Structure formats: structure tokens, C-alpha cells
mmCIF file of C-alpha atoms in Angstrom:
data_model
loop_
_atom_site.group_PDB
_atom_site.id
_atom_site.type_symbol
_atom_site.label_atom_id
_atom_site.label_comp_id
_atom_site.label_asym_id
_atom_site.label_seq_id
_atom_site.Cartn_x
_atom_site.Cartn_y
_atom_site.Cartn_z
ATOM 1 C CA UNK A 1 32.661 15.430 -16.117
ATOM 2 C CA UNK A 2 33.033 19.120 -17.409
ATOM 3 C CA UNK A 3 31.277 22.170 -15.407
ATOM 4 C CA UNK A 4 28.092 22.225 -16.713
ATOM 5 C CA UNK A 5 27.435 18.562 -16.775
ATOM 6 C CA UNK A 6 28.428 18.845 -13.075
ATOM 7 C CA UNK A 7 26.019 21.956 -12.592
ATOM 8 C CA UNK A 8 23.112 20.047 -14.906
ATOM 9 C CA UNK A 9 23.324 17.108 -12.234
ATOM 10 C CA UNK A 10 23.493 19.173 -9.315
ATOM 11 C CA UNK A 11 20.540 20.934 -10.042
ATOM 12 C CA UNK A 12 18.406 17.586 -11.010
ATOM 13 C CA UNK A 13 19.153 15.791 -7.724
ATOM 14 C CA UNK A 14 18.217 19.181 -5.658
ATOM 15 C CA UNK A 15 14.825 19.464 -7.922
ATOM 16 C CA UNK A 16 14.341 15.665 -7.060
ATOM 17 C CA UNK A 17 15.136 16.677 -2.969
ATOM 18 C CA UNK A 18 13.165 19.507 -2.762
ATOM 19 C CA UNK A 19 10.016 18.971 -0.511
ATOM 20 C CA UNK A 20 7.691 21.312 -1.996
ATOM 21 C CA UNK A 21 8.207 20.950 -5.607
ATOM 22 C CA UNK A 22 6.126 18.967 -7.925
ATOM 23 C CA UNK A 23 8.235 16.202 -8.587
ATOM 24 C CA UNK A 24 10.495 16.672 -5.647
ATOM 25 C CA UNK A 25 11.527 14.930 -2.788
ATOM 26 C CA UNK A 26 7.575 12.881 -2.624
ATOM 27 C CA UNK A 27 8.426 11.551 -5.891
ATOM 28 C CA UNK A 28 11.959 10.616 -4.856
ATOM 29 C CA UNK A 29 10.381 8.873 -1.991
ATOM 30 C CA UNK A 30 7.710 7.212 -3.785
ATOM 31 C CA UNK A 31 9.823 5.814 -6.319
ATOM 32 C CA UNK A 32 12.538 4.350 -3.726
ATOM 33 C CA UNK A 33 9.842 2.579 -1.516
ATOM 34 C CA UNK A 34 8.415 1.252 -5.103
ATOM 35 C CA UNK A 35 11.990 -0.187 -6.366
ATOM 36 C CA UNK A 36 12.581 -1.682 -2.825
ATOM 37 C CA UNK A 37 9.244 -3.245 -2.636
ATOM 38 C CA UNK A 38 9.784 -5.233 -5.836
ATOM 39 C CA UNK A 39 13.211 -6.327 -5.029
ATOM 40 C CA UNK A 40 11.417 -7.408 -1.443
ATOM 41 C CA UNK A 41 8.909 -9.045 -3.561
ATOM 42 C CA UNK A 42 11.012 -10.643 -6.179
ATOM 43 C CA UNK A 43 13.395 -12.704 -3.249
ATOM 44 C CA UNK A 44 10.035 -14.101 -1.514
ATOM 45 C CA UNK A 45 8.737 -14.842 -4.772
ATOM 46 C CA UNK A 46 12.139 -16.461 -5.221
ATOM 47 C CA UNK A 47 12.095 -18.143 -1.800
ATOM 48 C CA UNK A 48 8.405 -19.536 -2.491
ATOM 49 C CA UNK A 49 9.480 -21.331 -6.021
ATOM 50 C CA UNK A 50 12.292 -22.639 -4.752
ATOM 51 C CA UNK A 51 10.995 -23.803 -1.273
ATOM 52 C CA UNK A 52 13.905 -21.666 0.414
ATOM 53 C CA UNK A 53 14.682 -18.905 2.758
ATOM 54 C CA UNK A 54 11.717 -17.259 4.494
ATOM 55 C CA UNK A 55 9.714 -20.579 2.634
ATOM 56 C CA UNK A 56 11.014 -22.971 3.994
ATOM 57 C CA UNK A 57 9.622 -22.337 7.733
ATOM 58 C CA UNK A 58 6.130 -22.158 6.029
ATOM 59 C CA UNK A 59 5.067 -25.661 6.588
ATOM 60 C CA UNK A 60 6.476 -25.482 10.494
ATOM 61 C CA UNK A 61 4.327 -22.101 11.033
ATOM 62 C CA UNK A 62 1.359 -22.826 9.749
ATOM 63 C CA UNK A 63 1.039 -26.555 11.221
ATOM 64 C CA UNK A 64 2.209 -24.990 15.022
ATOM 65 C CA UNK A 65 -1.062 -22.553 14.480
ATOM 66 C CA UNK A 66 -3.191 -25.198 13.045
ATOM 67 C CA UNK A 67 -2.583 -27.416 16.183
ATOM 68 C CA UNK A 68 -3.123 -24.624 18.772
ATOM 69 C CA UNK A 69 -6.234 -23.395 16.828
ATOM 70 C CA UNK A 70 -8.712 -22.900 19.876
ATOM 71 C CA UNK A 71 -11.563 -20.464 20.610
ATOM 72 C CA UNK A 72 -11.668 -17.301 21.498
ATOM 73 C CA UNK A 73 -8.394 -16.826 19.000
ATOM 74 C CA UNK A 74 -10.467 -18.829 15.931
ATOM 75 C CA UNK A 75 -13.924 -16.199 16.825
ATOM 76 C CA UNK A 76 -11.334 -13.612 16.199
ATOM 77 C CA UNK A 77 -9.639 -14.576 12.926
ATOM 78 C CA UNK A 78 -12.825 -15.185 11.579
ATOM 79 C CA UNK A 79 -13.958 -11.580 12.385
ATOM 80 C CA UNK A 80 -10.544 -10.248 10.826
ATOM 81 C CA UNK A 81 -10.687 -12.786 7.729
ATOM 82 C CA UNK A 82 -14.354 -11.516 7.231
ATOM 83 C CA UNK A 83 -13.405 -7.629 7.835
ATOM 84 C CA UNK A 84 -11.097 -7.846 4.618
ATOM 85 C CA UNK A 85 -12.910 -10.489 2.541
ATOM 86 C CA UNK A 86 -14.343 -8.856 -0.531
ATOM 87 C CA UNK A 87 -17.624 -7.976 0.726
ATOM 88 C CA UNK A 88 -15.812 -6.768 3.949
ATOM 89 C CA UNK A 89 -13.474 -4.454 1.634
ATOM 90 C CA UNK A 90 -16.600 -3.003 -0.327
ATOM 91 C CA UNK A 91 -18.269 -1.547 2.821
ATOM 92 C CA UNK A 92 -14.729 -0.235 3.736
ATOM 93 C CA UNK A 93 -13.711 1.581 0.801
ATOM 94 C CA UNK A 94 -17.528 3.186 0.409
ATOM 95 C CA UNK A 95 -17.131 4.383 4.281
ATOM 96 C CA UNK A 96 -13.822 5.968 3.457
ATOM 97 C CA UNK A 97 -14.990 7.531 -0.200
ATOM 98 C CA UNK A 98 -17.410 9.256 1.374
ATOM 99 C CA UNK A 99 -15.333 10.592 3.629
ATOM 100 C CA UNK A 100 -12.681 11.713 1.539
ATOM 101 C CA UNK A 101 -15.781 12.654 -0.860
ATOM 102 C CA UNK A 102 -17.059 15.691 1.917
ATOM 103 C CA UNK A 103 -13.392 16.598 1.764
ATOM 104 C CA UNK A 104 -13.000 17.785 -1.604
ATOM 105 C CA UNK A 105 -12.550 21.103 -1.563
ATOM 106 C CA UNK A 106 -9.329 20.272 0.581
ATOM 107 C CA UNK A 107 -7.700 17.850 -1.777
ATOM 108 C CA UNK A 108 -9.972 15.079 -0.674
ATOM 109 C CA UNK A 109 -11.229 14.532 -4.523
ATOM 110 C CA UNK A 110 -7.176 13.706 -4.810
ATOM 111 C CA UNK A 111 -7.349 11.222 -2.274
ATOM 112 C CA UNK A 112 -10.696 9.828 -3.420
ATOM 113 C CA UNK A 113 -8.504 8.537 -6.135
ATOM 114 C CA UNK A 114 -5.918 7.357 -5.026
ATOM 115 C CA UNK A 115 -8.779 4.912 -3.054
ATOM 116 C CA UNK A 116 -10.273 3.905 -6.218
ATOM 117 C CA UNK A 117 -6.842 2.992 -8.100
ATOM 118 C CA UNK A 118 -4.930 1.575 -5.067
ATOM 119 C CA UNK A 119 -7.270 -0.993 -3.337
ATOM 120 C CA UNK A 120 -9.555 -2.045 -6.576
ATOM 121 C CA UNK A 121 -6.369 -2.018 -8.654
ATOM 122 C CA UNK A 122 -4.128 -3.963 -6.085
ATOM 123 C CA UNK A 123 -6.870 -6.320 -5.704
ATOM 124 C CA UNK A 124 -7.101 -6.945 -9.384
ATOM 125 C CA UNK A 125 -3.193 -6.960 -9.265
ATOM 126 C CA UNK A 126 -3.039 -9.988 -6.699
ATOM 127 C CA UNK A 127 -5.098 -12.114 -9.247
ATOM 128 C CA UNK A 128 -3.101 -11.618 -11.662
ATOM 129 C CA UNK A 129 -0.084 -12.473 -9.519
ATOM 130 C CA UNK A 130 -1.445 -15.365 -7.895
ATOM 131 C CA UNK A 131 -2.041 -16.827 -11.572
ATOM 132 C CA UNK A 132 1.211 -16.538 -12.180
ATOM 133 C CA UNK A 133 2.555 -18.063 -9.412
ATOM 134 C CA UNK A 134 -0.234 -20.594 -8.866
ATOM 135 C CA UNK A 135 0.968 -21.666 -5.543
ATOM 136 C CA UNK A 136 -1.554 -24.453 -3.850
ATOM 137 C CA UNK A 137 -3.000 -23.782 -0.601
ATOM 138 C CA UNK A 138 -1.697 -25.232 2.791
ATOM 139 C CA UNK A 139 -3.469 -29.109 2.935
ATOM 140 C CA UNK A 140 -4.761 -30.035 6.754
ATOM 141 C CA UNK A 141 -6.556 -33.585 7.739
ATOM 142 C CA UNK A 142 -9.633 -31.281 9.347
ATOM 143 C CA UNK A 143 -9.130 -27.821 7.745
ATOM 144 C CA UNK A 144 -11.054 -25.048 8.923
ATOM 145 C CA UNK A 145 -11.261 -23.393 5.777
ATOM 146 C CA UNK A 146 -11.280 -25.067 2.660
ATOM 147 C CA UNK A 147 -10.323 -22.784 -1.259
ATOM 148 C CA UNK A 148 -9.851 -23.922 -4.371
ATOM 149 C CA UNK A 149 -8.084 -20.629 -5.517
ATOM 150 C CA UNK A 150 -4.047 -20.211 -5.302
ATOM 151 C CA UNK A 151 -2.382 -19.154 -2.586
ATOM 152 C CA UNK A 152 0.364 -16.765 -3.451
ATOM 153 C CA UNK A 153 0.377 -13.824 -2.794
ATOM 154 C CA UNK A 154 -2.541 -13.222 -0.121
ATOM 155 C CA UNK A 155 -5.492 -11.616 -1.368
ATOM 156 C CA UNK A 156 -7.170 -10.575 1.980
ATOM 157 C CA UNK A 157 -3.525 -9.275 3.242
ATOM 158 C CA UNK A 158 -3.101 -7.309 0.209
ATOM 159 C CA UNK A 159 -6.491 -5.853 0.492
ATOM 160 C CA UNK A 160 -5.772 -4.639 4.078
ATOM 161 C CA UNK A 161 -1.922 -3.570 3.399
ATOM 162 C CA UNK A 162 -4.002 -1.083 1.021
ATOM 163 C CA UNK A 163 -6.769 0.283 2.198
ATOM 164 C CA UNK A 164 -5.187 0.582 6.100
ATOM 165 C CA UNK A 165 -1.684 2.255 4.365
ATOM 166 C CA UNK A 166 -3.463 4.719 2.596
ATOM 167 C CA UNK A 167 -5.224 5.416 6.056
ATOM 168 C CA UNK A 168 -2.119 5.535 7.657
ATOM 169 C CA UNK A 169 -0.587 7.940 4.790
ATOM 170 C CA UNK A 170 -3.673 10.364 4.866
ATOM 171 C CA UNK A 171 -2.779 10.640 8.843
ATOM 172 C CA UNK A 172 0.352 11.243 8.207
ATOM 173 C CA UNK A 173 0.206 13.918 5.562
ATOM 174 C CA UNK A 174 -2.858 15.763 7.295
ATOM 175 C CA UNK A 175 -2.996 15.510 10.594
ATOM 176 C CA UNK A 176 -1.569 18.588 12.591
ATOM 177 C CA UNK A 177 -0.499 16.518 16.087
ATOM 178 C CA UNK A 178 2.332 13.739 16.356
ATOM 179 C CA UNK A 179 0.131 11.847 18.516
ATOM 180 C CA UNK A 180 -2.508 11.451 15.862
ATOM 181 C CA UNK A 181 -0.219 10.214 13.609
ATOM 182 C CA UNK A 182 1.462 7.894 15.497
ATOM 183 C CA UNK A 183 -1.596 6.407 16.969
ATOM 184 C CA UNK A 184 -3.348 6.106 13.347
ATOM 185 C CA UNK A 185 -0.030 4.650 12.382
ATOM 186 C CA UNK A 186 -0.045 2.185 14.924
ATOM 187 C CA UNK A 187 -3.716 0.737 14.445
ATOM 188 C CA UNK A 188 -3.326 0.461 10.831
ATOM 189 C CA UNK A 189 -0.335 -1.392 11.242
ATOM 190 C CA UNK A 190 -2.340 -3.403 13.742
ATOM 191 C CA UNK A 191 -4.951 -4.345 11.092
ATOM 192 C CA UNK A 192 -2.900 -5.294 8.432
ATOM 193 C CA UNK A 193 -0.903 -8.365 10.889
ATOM 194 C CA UNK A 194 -3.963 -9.234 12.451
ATOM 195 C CA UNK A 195 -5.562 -9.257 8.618
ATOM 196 C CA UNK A 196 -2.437 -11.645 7.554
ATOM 197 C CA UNK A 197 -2.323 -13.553 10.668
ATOM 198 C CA UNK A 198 -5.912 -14.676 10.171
ATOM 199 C CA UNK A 199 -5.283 -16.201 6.786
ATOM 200 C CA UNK A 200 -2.312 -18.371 8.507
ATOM 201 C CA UNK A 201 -4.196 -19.440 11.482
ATOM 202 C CA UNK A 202 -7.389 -20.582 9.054
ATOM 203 C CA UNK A 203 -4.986 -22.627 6.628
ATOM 204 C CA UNK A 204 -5.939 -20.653 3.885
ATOM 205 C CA UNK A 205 -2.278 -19.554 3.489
ATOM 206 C CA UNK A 206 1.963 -19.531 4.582
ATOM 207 C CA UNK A 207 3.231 -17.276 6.090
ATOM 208 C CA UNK A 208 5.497 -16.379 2.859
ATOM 209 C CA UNK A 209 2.310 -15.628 1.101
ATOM 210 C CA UNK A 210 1.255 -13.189 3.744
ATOM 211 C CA UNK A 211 4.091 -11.635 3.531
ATOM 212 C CA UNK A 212 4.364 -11.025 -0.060
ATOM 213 C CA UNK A 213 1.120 -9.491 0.021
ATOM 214 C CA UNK A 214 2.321 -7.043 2.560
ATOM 215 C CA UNK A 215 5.016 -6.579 0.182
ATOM 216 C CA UNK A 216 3.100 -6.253 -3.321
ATOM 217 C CA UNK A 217 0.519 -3.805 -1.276
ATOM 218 C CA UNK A 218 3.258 -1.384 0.108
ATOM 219 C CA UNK A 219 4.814 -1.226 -3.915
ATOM 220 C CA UNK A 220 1.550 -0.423 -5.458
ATOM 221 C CA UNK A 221 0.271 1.984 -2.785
ATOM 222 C CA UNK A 222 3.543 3.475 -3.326
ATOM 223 C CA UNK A 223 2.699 4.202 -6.973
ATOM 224 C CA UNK A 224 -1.004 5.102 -6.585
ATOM 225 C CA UNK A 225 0.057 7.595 -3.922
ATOM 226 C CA UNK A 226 2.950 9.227 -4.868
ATOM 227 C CA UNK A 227 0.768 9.443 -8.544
ATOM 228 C CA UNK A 228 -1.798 11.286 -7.493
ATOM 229 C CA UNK A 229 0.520 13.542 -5.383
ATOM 230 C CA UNK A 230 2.069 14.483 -8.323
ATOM 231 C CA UNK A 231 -0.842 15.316 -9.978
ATOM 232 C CA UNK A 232 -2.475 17.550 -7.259
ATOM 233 C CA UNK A 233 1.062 19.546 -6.967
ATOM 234 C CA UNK A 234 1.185 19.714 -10.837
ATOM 235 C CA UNK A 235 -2.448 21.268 -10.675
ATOM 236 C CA UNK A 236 -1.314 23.274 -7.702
ATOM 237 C CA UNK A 237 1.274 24.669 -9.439
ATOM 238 C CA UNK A 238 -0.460 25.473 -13.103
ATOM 239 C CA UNK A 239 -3.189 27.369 -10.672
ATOM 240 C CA UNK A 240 -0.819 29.417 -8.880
ATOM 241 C CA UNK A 241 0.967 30.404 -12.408
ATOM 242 C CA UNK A 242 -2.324 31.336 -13.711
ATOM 243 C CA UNK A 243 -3.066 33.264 -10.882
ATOM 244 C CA UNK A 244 -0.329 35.542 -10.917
ATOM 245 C CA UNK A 245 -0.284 39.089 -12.725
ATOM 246 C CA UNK A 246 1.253 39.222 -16.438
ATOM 247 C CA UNK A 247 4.447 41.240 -16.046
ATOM 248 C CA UNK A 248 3.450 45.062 -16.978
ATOM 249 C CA UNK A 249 4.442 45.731 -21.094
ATOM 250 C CA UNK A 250 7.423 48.312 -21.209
ATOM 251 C CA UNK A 251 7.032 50.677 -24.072
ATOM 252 C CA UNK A 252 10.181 51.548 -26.147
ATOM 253 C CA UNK A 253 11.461 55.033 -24.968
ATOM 254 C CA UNK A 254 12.830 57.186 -27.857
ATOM 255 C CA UNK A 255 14.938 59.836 -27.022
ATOM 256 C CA UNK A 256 13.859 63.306 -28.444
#
């Protein structure tokens, strides 16, 4: 590799490092988590046709739960099932579009749609997927839940991977204290296993499913977030160039 090739390569991978630039180091990021979620994805996919790996404890998980089912744990997984069930995700993403809505004027109209592309398109997304798959649902004598829908990946812990990442991301990338952001952090991550835990306790999915969800959701948030960063540092940056002065016009001097 000759000197300028060597330069021309340098000068990419520090573009592609640099934090503040518009397709810098959040880009990089973006599209790494991406490319390792759908490797992730693809082996439990792989696991779940072929009854293998993280699979094959499925049946052992979900009959252990379904035997030690007993209240207050079953009030509780309904509440959590419920919470991220469609109608449950509706009142959610409304509650946090309005918020992001009365924060527009500080990029809040950017994160307003990365809302409307990651949850509603992720949702749509796990249809698709589960279509593909079309995985049948765990079978109990006395099942507590009963759905004629597949089971792979898991809709409800795809819906919460979304809307309780993003969450966690805006936290992240906004607040000022370390303690905020851990804490936000912390409870999202809460809500997502308690969201996929529910769906294994009920019968209305393996553990493998849940998991793939988690999976799927943290690749498409990746996309819808590190998209609509992009764009909001592209506009950035065409508003700051458009703000500055046009260099003063130097008039030919002629000597006399």
C-alpha cells in the first residue's frame, strides 16, 4: 500500500472515530452494535430451528416456571404482560411523544422520530419475523394463557427492548449527572427482563424467543437511533455553514 492510499485510510478511520463529526464515531458505534445484533440474532435463530444451544433448555425453563406459577408472582406478570401488550405500548409511546414533543426546540423533534420509526417499526418488524420463523407456542395441560399466533421472536419483549432502550439512550445522551444515567439505565433494563420474563412464566413463550426479541430490538433501535443522529448532526452542520460569513472578495491590485 503506497503513501497516499495509506494517508486516504488513515484519514477515513479518524473521520469514522471522531466524536463530534457527522458520521463519526456515533455512526461507528451504531453500525457495530447493528452487525453484532444480527450475528446474535442469526445463532438463536439457528439454535431455535435446530432445537440446539440456548434452545434446547427451553422446554426445561419454561415447564420449572409453569409448575411454580403461584400468586403474588402470576398478579405481577400479568401487570408486566399487560404494560407492553399493544394497547399497553400505545399509551406509552403517546406519554413519551409528548414529551419529547415540548422538547423540540432542543432536538426533541429528532427524538420524536426516532419513537415513531423504532417501536411502530420494530413492532411491525417482529411480525414479519415471527412469519418467517413460525415457531408454535409452548403447549401446557392447564395453560394460563392460551395464542394462536407464533412464538418466535417475542412481540411484547421486543416492544419493551424498544421503547425502554430508547429511554435509556435519551438518559444517556442528555442527562448532565452519572447518577441519572445510571439509575435510568438500570430501570429500563429492569423493564425489559421483567417484560420477557412475563411472557415465559404465562406460557406464551421460551425463553429463546425472549431472547431473540431482546436481540432483534437492540439491532433495530440501533439503526433508528444512530439514523436520526445522523440526520440532526448533518442539519447541525449545514446550519452552522450557512451561518458563517462569506470570505471577504479580494480585488486584483495593479501596480501603477
Amino acid at each position: 500500500m503506497n503513501q497516499t492510499a495509506t494517508s486516504k485510510l488513515m484519514r477515513f478511520v479518524e473521520a469514522r472515530l471522531t466524536p463530534g463529526g457527522e458520521f463519526g464515531l456515533h455512526l461507528t458505534a451504531g453500525a457495530a452494535l447493528m452487525m453484532a445484533a444480527v450475528a446474535v440474532f442469526a445463532e438463536v435463530a439457528e439454535d431455535v430451528a435446530e432445537n440446539d444451544g440456548v434452545a434446547a433448555f427451553d422446554l426445561h425453563v419454561s415447564n420449572w416456571m409453569h409448575a411454580h406459577a403461584q400468586e403474588p408472582y402470576t398478579s405481577v406478570m400479568w401487570l408486566f404482560t399487560h404494560l407492553h401488550s399493544v394497547a399497553g405500548m400505545c399509551v406509552l409511546v403517546a406519554l413519551a411523544a409528548a414529551f419529547f414533543w415540548r422538547r423540540a426546540a432542543r432536538h426533541g423533534r429528532y427524538w420524536l422520530l426516532a419513537l415513531g420509526l423504532s417501536v411502530p417499526g420494530g413492532m411491525l418488524l417482529n411480525v414479519v419475523l415471527k412469519h418467517i420463523y413460525q415457531r408454535s407456542r409452548p403447549v401446557f395441560e392447564e395453560p394460563m394463557l392460551t395464542l394462536a399466533t407464533y412464538s418466535f421472536p417475542s412481540g411484547h419483549t421486543v416492544a419493551a427492548t424498544l421503547f425502554w432502550g430508547l429511554v435509556a439512550s435519551y438518559a444517556v445522551m442528555t442527562a448532565q449527572r452519572w447518577r441519572v444515567r445510571g439509575t435510568v439505565v438500570a430501570g429500563a433494563t429492569l423493564m425489559v427482563l421483567l417484560a420477557g420474563t412475563s411472557r415465559i412464566y404465562l406460557g406464551a413463550h421460551y425463553p429463546s424467543d425472549v431472547l431473540g426479541a431482546m436481540v432483534e430490538g437492540c439491532g433495530w433501535l440501533a439503526v433508528c437511533i444512530t439514523g436520526c443522529s445522523t440526520l440532526r448532526r448533518r442539519q447541525a452542520a449545514k446550519a452552522a455553514s450557512a451561518a458563517q460569513p462569506a470570505a471577504p472578495a479580494h480585488s486584483a491590485q495593479t501596480k501603477g
